[in-house]
Each structure stands twice: as C-alpha cells, then as structure tokens.
Tab-separated table of C-alpha atoms in Angstrom:
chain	number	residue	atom	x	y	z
A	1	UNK	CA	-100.423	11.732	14.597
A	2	UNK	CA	-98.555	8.427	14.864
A	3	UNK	CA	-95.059	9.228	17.165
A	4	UNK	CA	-95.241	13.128	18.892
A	5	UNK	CA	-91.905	14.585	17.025
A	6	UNK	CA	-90.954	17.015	19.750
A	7	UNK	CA	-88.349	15.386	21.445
A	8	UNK	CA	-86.313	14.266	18.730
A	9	UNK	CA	-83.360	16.664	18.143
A	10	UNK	CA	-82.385	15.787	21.486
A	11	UNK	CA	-83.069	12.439	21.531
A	12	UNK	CA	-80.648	12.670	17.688
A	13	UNK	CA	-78.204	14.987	19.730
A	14	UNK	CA	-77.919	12.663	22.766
A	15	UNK	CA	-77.599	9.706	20.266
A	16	UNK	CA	-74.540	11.603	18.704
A	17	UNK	CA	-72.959	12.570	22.230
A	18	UNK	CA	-73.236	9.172	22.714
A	19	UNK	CA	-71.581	7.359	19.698
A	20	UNK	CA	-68.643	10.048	20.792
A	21	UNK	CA	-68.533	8.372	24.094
A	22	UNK	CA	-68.525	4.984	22.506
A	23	UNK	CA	-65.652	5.943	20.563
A	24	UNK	CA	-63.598	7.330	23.104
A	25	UNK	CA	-64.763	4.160	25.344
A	26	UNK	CA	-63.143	2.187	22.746
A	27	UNK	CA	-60.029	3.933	22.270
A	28	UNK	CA	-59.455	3.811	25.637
A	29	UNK	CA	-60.628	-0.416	25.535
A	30	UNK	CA	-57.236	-0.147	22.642
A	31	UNK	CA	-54.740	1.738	24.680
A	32	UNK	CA	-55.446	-0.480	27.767
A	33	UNK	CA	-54.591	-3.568	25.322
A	34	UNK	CA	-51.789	-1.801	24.385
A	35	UNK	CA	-50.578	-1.528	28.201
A	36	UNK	CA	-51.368	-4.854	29.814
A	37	UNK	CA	-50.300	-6.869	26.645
A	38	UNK	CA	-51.283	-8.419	24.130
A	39	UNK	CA	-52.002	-12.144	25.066
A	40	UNK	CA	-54.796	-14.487	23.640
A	41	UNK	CA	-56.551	-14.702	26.945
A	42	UNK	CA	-56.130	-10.759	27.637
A	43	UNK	CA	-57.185	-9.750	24.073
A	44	UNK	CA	-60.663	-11.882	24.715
A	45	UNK	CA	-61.020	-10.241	28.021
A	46	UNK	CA	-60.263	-6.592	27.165
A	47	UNK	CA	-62.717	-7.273	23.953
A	48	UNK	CA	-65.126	-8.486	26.099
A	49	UNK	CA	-65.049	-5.734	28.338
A	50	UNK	CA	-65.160	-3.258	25.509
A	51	UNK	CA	-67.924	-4.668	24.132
A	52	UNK	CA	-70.237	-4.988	27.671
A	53	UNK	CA	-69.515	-1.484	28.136
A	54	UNK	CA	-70.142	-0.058	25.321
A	55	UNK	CA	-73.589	-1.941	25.135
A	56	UNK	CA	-74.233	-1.063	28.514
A	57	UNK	CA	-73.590	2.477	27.290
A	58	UNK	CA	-76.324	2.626	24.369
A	59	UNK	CA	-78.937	1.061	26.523
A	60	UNK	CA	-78.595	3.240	29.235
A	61	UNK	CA	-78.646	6.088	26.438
A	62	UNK	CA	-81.488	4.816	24.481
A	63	UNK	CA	-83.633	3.990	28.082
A	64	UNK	CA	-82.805	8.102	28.967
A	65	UNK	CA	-83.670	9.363	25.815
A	66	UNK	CA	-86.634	6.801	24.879
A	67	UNK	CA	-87.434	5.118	27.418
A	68	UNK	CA	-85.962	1.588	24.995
A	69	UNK	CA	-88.708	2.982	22.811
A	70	UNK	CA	-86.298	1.656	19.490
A	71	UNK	CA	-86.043	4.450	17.202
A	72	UNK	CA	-83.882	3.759	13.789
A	73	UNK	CA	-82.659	7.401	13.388
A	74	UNK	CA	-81.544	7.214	17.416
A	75	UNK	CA	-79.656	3.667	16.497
A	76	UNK	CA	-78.076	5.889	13.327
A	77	UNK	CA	-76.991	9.043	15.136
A	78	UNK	CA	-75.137	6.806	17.735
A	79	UNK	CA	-73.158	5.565	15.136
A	80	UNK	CA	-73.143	8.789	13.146
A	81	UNK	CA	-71.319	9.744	16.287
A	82	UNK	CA	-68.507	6.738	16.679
A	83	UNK	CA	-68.172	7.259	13.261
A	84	UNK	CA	-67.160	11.299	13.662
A	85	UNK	CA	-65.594	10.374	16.951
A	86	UNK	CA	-62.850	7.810	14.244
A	87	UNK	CA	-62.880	10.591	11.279
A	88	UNK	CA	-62.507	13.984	13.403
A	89	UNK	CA	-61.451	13.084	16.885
A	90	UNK	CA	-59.645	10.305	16.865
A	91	UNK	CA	-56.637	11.967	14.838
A	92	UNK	CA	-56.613	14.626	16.764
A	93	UNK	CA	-56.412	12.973	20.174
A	94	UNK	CA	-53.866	10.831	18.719
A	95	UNK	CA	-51.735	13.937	17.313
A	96	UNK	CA	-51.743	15.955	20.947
A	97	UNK	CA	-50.932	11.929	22.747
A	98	UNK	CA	-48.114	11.108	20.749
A	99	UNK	CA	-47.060	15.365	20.652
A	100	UNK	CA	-47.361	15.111	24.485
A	101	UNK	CA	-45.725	11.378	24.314
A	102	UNK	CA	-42.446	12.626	22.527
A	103	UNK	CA	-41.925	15.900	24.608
A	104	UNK	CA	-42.044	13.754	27.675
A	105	UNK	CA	-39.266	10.604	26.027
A	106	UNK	CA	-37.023	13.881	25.353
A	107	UNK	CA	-37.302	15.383	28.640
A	108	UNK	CA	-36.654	12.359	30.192
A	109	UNK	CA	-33.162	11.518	27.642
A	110	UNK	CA	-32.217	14.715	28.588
A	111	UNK	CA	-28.985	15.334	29.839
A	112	UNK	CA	-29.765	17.115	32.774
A	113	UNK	CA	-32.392	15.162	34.238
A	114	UNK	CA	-30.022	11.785	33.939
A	115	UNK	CA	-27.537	13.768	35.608
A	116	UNK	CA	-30.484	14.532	38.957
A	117	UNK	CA	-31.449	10.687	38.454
A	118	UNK	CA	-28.254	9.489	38.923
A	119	UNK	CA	-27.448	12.191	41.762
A	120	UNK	CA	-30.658	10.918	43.338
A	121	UNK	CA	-29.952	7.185	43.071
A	122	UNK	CA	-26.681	7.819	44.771
C-alpha cells in the first residue's frame, strides 16, 4: 500500500474547517480596510497582512494534519471551504451585521436617546 488512508476524513474535514477560517480571516482583513481607510499605502499593508496570515494559517493546518506531507485533496478541501465560507456564510454574516447595523443607527436617531444625550452633555 502506497499512502495508509486512515487519517484522511479528518485530515479533508480539518482542511474544510480551515478554508472557513480563511474566509472569515479575510472578511475580517475587508472590514478592517473598511475602518482604517482606504489609502494606497494602507490597502498594501492590510493586503499584506491578509495574505501572511492566511498563509501562516494553511501551513500551520497542513503541518497539524500532515505533518507538510502535501496532499492535493487537503490543498482542495481548504479551498472547498473558503469557497462555502463566500457562497453560504458570508451572506449570512453579512445579513445579521448590517440587521444588527441598522437596529443600532435607529436606536441611536431615536428621539429619546438624543433627548438623554443632550441632557447628559449639559
């Protein structure tokens, strides 16, 4: 027998968790843009960043799972993962942000809570 086949639906379920976390890593890489701006200079660094970590992330993965041992159907359920983490998760997360997003812009315009902001800043 050429490679021992036991470990391999976790090593393929690991591989998936992972492309998940590299999705959500750069989501997160996005928003952070998003915050700090939007500048030449910051857009190289935050891409930079996003990129380091995310490699750092599938080595680390692929050095748990198999030992760097490269494995094409580990490299393919990583990105079977990132790419579930875009079609499934990503709406979703994005739905509940911007749900949670507008609840919190109309309690703050509320009339009310300007009224105890402007009592407070008295």
């Amino acid at each position: 027998m050429l490679l021992d086949s036991t470990g391999q639906a976790y090593v393929f379920l690991l591989m998936v968790v992972t492309g998940l976390v590299m999705g959500l890593f750069s989501d997160m890489c996005m928003s952070l843009e998003c915050l700090i701006g939007s500048s030449k200079i910051m857009r190289i660094f935050t891409d930079l960043t996003c990129t380091l970590g995310i490699t750092l992330l599938l080595f680390f993965a692929m050095l748990f799972s198999t030992r760097l041992d490269f494995r094409l159907y580990s490299v393919g359920a990583a990105g079977l993962g990132a790419g579930i983490y875009r079609v499934v998760v990503h709406p979703v997360l994005r739905a509940v942000v911007n749900f949670i997003r507008n609840r919190l812009k109309r309690l703050c315009n509320s009339y009310n809570l300007k009224k105890i902001f402007q009592f407070l800043c008295r």
